[in-house]
PDB file of C-alpha atoms in Angstrom:
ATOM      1  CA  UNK K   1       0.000   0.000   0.000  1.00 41.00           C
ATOM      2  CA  UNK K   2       1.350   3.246  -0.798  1.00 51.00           C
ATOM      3  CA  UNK K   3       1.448   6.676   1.065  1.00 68.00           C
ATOM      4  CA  UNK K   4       2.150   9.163  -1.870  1.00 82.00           C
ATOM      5  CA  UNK K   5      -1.006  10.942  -1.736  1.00 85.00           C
ATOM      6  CA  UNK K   6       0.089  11.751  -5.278  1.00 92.00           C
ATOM      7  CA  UNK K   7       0.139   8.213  -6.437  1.00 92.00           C
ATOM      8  CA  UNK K   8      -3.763   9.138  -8.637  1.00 91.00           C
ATOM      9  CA  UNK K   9      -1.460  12.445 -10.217  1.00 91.00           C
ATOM     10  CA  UNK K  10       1.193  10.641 -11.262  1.00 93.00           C
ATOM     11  CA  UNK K  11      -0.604   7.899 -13.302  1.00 93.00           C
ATOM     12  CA  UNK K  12      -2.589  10.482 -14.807  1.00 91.00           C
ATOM     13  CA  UNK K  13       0.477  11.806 -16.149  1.00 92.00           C
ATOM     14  CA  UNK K  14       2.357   9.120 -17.265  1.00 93.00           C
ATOM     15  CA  UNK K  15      -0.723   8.323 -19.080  1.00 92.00           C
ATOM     16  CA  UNK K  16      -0.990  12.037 -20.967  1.00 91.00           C
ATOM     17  CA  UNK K  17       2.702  12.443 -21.735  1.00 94.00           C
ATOM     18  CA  UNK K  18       2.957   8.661 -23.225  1.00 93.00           C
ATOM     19  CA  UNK K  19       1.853  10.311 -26.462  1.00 93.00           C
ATOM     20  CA  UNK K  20       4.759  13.046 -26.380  1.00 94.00           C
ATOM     21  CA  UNK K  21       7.170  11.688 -28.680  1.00 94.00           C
ATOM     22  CA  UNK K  22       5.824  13.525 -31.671  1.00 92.00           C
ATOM     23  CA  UNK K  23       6.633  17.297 -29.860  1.00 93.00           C
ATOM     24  CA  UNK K  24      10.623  15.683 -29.061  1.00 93.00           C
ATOM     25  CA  UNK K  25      11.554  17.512 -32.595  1.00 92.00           C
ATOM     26  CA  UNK K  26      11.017  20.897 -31.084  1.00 94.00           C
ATOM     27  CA  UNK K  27      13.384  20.336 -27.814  1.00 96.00           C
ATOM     28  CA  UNK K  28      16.165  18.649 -29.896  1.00 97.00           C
ATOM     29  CA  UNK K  29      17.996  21.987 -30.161  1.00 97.00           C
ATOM     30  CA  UNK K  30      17.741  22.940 -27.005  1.00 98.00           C
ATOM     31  CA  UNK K  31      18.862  19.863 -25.449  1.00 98.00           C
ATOM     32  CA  UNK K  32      21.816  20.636 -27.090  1.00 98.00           C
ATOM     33  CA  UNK K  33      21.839  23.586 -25.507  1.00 98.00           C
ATOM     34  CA  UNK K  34      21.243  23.009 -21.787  1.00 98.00           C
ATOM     35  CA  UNK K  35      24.336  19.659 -22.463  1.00 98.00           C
ATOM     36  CA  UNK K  36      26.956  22.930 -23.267  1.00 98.00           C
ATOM     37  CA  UNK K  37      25.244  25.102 -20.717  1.00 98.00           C
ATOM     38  CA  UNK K  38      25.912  22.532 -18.116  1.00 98.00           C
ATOM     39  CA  UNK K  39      29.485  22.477 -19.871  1.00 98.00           C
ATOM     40  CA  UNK K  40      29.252  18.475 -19.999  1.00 98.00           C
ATOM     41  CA  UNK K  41      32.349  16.914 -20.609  1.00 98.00           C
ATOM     42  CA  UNK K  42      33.661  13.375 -21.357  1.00 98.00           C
ATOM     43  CA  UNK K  43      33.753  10.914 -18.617  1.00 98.00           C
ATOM     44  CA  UNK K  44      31.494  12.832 -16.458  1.00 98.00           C
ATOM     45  CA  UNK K  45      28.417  10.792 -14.831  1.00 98.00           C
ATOM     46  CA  UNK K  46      25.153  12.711 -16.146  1.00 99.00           C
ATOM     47  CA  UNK K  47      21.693  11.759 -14.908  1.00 99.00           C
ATOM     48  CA  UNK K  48      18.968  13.255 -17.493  1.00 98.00           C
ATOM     49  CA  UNK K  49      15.878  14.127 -15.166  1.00 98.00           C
ATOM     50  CA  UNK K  50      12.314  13.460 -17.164  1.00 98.00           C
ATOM     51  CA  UNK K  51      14.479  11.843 -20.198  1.00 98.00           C
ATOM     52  CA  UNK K  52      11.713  11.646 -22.553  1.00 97.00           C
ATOM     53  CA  UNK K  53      12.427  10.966 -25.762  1.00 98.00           C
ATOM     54  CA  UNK K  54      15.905  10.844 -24.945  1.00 98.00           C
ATOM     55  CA  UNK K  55      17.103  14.116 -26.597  1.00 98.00           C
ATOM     56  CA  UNK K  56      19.203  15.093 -23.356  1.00 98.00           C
ATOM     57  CA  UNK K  57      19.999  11.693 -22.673  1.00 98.00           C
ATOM     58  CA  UNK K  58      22.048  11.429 -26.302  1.00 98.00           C
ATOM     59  CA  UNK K  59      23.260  14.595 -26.610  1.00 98.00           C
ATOM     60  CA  UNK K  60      24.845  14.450 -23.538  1.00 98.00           C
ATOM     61  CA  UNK K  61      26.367  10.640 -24.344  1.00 98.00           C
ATOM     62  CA  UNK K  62      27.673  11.811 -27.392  1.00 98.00           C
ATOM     63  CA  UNK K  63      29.766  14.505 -25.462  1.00 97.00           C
ATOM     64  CA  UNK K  64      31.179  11.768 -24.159  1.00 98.00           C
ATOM     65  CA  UNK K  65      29.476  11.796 -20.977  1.00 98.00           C
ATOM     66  CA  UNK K  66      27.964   8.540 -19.111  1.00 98.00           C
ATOM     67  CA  UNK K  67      24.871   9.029 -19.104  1.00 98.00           C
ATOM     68  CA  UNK K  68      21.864   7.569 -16.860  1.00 98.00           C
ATOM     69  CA  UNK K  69      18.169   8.536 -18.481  1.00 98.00           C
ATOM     70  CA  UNK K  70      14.840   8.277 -15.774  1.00 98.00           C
ATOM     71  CA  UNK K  71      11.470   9.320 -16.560  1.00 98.00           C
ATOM     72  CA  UNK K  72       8.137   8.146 -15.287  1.00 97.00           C
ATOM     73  CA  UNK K  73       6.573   6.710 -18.685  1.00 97.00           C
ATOM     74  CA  UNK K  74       7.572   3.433 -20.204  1.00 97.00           C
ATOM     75  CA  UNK K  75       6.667   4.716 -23.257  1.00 97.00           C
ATOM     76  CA  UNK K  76       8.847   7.336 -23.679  1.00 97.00           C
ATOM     77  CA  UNK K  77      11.863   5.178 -22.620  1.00 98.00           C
ATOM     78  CA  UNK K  78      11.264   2.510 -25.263  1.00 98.00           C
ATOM     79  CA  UNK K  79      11.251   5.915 -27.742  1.00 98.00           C
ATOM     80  CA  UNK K  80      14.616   7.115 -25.941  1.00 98.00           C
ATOM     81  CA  UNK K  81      16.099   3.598 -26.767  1.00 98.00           C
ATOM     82  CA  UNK K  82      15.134   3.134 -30.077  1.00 98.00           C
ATOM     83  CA  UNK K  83      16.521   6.994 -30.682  1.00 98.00           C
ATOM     84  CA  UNK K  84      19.693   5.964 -29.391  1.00 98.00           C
ATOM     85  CA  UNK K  85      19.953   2.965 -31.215  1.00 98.00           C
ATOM     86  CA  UNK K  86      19.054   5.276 -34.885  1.00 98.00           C
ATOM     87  CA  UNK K  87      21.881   7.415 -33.297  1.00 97.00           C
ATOM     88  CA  UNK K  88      24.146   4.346 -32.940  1.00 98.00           C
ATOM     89  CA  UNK K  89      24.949   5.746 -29.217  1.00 98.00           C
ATOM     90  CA  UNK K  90      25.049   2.800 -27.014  1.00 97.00           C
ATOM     91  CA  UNK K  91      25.962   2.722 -23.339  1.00 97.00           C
ATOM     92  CA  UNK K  92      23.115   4.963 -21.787  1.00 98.00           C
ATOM     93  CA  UNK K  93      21.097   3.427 -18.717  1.00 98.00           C
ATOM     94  CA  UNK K  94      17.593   4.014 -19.300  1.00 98.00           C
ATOM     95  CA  UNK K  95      15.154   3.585 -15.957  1.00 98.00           C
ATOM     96  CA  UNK K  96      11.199   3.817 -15.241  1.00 98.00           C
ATOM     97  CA  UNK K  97      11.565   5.974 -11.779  1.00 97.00           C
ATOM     98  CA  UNK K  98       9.711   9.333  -9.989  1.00 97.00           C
ATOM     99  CA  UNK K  99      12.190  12.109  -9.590  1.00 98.00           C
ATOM    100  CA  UNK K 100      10.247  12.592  -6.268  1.00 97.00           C
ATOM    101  CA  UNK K 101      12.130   9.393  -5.537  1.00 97.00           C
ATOM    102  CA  UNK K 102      15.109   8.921  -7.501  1.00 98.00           C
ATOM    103  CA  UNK K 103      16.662   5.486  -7.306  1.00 98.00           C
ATOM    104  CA  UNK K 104      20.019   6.234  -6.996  1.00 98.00           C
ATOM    105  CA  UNK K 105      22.757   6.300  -4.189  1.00 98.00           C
ATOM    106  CA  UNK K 106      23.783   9.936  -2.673  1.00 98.00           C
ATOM    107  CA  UNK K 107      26.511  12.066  -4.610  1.00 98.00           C
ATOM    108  CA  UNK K 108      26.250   9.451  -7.163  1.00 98.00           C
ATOM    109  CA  UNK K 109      26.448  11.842 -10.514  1.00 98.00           C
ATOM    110  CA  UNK K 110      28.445  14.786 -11.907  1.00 98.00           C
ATOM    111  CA  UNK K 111      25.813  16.495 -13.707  1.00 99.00           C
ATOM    112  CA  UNK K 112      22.232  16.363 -13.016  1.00 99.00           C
ATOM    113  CA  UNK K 113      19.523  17.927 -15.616  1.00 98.00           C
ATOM    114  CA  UNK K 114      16.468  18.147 -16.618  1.00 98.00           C
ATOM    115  CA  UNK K 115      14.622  19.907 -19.562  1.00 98.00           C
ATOM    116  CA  UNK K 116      10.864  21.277 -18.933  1.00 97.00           C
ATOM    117  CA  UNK K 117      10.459  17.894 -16.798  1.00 97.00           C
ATOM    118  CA  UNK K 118      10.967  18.035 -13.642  1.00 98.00           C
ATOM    119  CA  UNK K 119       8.783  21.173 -13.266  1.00 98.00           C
ATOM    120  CA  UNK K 120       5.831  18.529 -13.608  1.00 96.00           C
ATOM    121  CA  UNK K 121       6.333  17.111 -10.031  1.00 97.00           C
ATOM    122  CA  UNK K 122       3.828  17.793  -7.421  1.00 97.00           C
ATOM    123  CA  UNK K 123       6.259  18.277  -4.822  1.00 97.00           C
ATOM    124  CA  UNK K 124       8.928  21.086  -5.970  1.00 98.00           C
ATOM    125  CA  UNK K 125      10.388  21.226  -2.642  1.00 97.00           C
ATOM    126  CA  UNK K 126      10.776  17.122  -3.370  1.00 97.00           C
ATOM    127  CA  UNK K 127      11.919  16.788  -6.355  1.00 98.00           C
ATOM    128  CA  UNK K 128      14.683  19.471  -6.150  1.00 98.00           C
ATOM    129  CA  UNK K 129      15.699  17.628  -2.990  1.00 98.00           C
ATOM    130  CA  UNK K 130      15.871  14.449  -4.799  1.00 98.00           C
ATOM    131  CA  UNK K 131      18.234  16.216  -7.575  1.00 98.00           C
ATOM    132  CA  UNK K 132      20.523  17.489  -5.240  1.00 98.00           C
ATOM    133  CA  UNK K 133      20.917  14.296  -3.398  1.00 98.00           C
ATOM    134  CA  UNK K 134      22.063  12.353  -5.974  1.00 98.00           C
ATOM    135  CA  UNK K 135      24.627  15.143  -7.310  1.00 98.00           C
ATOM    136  CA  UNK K 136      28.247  14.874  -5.874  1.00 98.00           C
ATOM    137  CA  UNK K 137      29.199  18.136  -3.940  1.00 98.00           C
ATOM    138  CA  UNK K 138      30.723  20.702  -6.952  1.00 98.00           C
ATOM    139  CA  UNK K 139      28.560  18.771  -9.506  1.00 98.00           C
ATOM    140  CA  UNK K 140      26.405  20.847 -11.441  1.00 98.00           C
ATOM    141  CA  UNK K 141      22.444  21.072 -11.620  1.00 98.00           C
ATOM    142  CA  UNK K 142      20.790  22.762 -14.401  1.00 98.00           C
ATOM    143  CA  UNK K 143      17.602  22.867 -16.268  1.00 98.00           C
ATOM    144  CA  UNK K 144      15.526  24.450 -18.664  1.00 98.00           C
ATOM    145  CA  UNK K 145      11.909  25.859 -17.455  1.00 98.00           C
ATOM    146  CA  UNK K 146       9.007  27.669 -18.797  1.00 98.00           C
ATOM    147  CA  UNK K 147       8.363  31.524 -17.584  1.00 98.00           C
ATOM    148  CA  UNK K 148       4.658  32.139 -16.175  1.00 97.00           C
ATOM    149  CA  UNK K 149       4.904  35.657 -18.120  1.00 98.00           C
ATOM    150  CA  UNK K 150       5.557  34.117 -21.693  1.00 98.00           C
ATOM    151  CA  UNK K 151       3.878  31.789 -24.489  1.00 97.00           C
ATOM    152  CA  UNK K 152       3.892  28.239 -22.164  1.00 96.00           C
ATOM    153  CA  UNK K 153       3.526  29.603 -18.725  1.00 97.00           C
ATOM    154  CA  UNK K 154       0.659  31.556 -19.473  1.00 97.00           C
ATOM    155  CA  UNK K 155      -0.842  28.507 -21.503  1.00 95.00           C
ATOM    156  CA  UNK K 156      -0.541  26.022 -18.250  1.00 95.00           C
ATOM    157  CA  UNK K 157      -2.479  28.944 -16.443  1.00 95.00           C
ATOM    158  CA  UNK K 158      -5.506  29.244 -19.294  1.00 96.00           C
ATOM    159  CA  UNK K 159      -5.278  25.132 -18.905  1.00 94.00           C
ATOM    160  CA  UNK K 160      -5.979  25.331 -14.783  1.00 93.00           C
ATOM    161  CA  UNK K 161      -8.557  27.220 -15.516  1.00 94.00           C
ATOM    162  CA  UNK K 162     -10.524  25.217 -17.094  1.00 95.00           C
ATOM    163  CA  UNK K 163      -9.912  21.778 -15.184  1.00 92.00           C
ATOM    164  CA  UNK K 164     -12.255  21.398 -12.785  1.00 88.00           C
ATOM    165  CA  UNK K 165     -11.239  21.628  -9.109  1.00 87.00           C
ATOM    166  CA  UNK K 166      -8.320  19.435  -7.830  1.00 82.00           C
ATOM    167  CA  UNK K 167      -8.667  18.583  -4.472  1.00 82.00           C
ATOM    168  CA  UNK K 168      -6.292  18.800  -1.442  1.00 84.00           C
ATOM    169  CA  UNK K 169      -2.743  18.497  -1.818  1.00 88.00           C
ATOM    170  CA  UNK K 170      -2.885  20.201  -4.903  1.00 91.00           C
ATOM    171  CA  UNK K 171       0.283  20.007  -6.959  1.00 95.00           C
ATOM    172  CA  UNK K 172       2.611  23.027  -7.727  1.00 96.00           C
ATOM    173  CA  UNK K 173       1.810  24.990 -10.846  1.00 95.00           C
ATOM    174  CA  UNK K 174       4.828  23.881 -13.734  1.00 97.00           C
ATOM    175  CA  UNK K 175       5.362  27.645 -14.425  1.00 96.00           C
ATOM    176  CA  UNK K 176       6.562  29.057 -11.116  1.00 98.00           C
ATOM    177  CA  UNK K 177       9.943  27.203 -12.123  1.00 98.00           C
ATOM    178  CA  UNK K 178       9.906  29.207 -14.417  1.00 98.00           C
ATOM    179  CA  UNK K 179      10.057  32.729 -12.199  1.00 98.00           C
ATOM    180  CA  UNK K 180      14.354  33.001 -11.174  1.00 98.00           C
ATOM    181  CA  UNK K 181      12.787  34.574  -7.478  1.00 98.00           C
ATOM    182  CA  UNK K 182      11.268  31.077  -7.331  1.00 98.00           C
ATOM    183  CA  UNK K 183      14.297  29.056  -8.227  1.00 98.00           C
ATOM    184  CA  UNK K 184      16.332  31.024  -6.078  1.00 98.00           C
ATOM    185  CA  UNK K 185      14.277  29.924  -2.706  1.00 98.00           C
ATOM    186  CA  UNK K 186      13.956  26.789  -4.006  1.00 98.00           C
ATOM    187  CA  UNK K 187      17.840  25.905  -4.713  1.00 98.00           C
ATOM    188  CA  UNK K 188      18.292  27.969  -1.083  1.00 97.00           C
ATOM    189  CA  UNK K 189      21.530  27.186   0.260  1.00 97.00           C
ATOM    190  CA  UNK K 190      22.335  23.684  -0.822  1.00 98.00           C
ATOM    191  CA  UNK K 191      23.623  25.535  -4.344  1.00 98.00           C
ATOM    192  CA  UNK K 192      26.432  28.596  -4.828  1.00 98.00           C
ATOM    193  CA  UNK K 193      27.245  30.142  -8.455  1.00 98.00           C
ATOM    194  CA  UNK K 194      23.918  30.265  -9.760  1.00 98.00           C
ATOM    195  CA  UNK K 195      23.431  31.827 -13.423  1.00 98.00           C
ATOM    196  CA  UNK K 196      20.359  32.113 -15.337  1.00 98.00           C
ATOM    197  CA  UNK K 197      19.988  32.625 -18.833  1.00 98.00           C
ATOM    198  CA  UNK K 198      17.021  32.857 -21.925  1.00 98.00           C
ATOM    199  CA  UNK K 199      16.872  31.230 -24.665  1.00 97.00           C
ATOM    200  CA  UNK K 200      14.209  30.297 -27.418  1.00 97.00           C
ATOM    201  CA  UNK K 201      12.860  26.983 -28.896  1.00 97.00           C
ATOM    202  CA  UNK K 202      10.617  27.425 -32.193  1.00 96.00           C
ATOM    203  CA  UNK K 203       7.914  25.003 -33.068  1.00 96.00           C
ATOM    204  CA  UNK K 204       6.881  25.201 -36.661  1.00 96.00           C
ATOM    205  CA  UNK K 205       3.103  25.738 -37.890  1.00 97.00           C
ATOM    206  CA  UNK K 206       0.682  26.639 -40.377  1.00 98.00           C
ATOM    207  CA  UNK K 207      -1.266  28.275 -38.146  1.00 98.00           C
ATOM    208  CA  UNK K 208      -1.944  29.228 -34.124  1.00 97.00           C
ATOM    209  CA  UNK K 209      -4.991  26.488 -34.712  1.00 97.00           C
ATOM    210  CA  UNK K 210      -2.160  23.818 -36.460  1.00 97.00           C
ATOM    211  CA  UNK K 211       0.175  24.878 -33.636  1.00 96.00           C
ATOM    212  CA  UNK K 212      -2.837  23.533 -31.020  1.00 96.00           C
ATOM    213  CA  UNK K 213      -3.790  20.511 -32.926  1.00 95.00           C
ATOM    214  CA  UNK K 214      -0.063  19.499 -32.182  1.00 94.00           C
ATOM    215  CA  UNK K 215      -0.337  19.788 -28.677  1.00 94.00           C
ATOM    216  CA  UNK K 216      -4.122  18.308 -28.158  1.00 94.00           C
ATOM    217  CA  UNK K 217      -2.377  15.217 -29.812  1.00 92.00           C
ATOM    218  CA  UNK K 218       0.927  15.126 -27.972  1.00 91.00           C
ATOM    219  CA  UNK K 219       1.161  17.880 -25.127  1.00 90.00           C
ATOM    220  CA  UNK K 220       0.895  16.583 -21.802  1.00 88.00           C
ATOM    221  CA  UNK K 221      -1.662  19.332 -19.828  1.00 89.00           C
ATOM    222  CA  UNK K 222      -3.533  19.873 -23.170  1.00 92.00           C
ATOM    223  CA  UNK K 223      -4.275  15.912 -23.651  1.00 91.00           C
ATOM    224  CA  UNK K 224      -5.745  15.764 -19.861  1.00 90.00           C
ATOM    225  CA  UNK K 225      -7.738  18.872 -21.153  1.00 93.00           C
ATOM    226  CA  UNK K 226      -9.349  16.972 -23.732  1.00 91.00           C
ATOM    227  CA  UNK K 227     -10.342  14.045 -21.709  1.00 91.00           C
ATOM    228  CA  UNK K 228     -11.983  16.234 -19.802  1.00 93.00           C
ATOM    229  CA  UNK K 229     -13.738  18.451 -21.880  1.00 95.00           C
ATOM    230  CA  UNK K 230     -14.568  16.238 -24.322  1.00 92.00           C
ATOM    231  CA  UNK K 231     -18.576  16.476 -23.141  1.00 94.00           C
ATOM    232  CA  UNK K 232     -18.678  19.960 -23.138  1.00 96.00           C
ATOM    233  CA  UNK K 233     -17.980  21.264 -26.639  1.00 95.00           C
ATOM    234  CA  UNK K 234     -19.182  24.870 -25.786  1.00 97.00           C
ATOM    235  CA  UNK K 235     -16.206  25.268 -23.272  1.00 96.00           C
ATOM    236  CA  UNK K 236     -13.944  23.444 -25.292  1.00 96.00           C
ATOM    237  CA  UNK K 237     -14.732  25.805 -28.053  1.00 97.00           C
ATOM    238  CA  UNK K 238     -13.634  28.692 -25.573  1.00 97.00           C
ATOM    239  CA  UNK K 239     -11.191  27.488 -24.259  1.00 96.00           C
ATOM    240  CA  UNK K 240      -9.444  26.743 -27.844  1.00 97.00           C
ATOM    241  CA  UNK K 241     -10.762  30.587 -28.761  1.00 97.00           C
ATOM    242  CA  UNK K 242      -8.748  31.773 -25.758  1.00 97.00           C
ATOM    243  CA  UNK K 243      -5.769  29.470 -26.259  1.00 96.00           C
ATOM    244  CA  UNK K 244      -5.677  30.578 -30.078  1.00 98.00           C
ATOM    245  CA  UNK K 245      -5.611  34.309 -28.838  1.00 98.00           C
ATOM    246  CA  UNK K 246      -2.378  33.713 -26.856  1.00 98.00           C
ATOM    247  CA  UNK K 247      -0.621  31.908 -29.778  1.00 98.00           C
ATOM    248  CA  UNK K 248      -0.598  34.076 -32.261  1.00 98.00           C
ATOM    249  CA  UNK K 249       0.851  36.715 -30.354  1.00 98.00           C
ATOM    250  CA  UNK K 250       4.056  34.329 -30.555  1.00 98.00           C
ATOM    251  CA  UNK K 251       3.572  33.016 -33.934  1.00 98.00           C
ATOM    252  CA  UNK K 252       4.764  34.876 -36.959  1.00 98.00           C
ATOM    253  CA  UNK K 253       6.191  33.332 -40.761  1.00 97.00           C
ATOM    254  CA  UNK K 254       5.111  29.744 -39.930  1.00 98.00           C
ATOM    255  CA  UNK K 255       6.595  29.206 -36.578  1.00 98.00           C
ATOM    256  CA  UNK K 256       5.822  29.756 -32.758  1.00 98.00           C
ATOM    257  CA  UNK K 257       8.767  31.168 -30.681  1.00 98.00           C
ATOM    258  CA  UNK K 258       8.712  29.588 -26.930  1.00 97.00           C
ATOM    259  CA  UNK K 259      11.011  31.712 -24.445  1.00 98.00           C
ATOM    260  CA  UNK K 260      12.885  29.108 -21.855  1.00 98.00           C
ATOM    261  CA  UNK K 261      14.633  30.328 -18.735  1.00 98.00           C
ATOM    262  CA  UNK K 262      17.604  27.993 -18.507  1.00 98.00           C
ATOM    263  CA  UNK K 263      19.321  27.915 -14.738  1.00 98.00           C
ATOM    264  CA  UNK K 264      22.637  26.745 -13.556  1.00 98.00           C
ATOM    265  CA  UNK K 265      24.386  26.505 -10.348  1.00 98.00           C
ATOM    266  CA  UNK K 266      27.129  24.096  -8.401  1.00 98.00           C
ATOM    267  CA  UNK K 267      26.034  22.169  -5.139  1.00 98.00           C
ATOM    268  CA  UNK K 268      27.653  23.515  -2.250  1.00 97.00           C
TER     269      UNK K 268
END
């Protein structure tokens, strides 16, 4: 019997993100980005937080790194292996796990990351614990979140709105990792050196409306939208109005600009 009084969350979300795979395109670049960020080098023991697709996971092997990949959905992880294996990069540990509850010893990795993942766990305070714990002392942490003030942040919040109430605990929203004040509190004193930085990931689309049919098939928070509208297609209507509205303030010549805050810093 379990005591995570998250346990009904977390199934519902490895169920929504299973179908992510198609969206991995988009974060390719920047998971090239947040490997250099974290200045990866070879022979360095990297654990990629919320692997996914794998995109981290590779980028960081082929830097020479070894390289451990965890993420909640099985899914995903049989996409991360058969990318590596089109990539011909062998060697990477892939493992079904909760980065609430990472299965791995203290101070057992170099480099710990995570791109728009771990931001998904109910328990911030949790999760960044777990990160830290498993990161030697002078290893680096660093990730890649969305801002509540740009395109994603303020999507999640138009999402919450219409899901119905969520009862007691209710998990953390995904976009205040995204705010540095946030981080900061967050990282508190277990970190030194931190940076933060900006950076941009483009999608490309036809349309704001193309650009949403992409992420009702594949996004994680718009697929549990779905299911749960799907018997009300007045408010689903509205909602999509409203959700179009914000998009096309960030779309322009076929493609949707997504503004990142990326954040680095060195366990103390």
């Amino acid at each position: 019997m379990t005591s995570d009084s998250f346990e009904a969350f977390k199934a519902s979300q490895r169920e929504v993100w299973k179908s992510f795979a198609p969206l991995a395109q988009a974060t390719t670049p920047s998971a090239a980005r947040l490997v250099h960020f974290a200045n990866v080098r070879p022979g360095q023991t990297v654990l990629d937080v919320g692997c996914g697709t794998g995109v981290v996971a590779i980028t960081a092997r082929r830097s020479g790194a070894v390289v451990t990949g965890i993420d909640l959905t099985p899914e995903l992880l049989a996409v991360a292996k058969e990318n590596a294996a089109i990539c011909e990069v062998d060697g990477i540990v892939w493992k079904e796990g909760d980065v609430e509850n990472l299965p791995f010893r203290d101070d057992e990795f170099d480099v710990v990351l995570s791109q728009f993942a771990h931001i998904f766990a109910p328990r911030p305070e949790r999760a960044i614990q777990e990160m830290l714990r498993v990161l030697k002392r002078g290893g680096v942490i660093a990730f890649h979140t969305w801002p509540p003030e740009l395109l994603f942040g303020r999507v999640f919040a138009v999402v919450s709105r219409y899901m119905p109430p969520v009862p007691d605990p209710k998990p953390a929203p995904p976009s205040q990792w995204g705010d540095p004040t946030v981080v900061l509190q967050r990282l508190g004193t277990a970190v030194r050196d931190v940076t933060f930085d900006r950076g941009l990931q483009v999608t490309p689309a036809l349309s704001p409306q193309h650009y949403r049919h992409q992420l009702e098939q594949s996004g994680g928070p718009m697929v549990r939208l779905l299911q749960t509208l799907k018997d009300d297609p007045a408010r689903l209507a509205q909602f999509r109005h409203e959700y179009d509205e914000i998009v096309s303030q960030y779309f322009d010549r076929n493609v949707v600009s997504q503004g990142f805050l990326a954040t680095r810093a060195i366990k103390a």
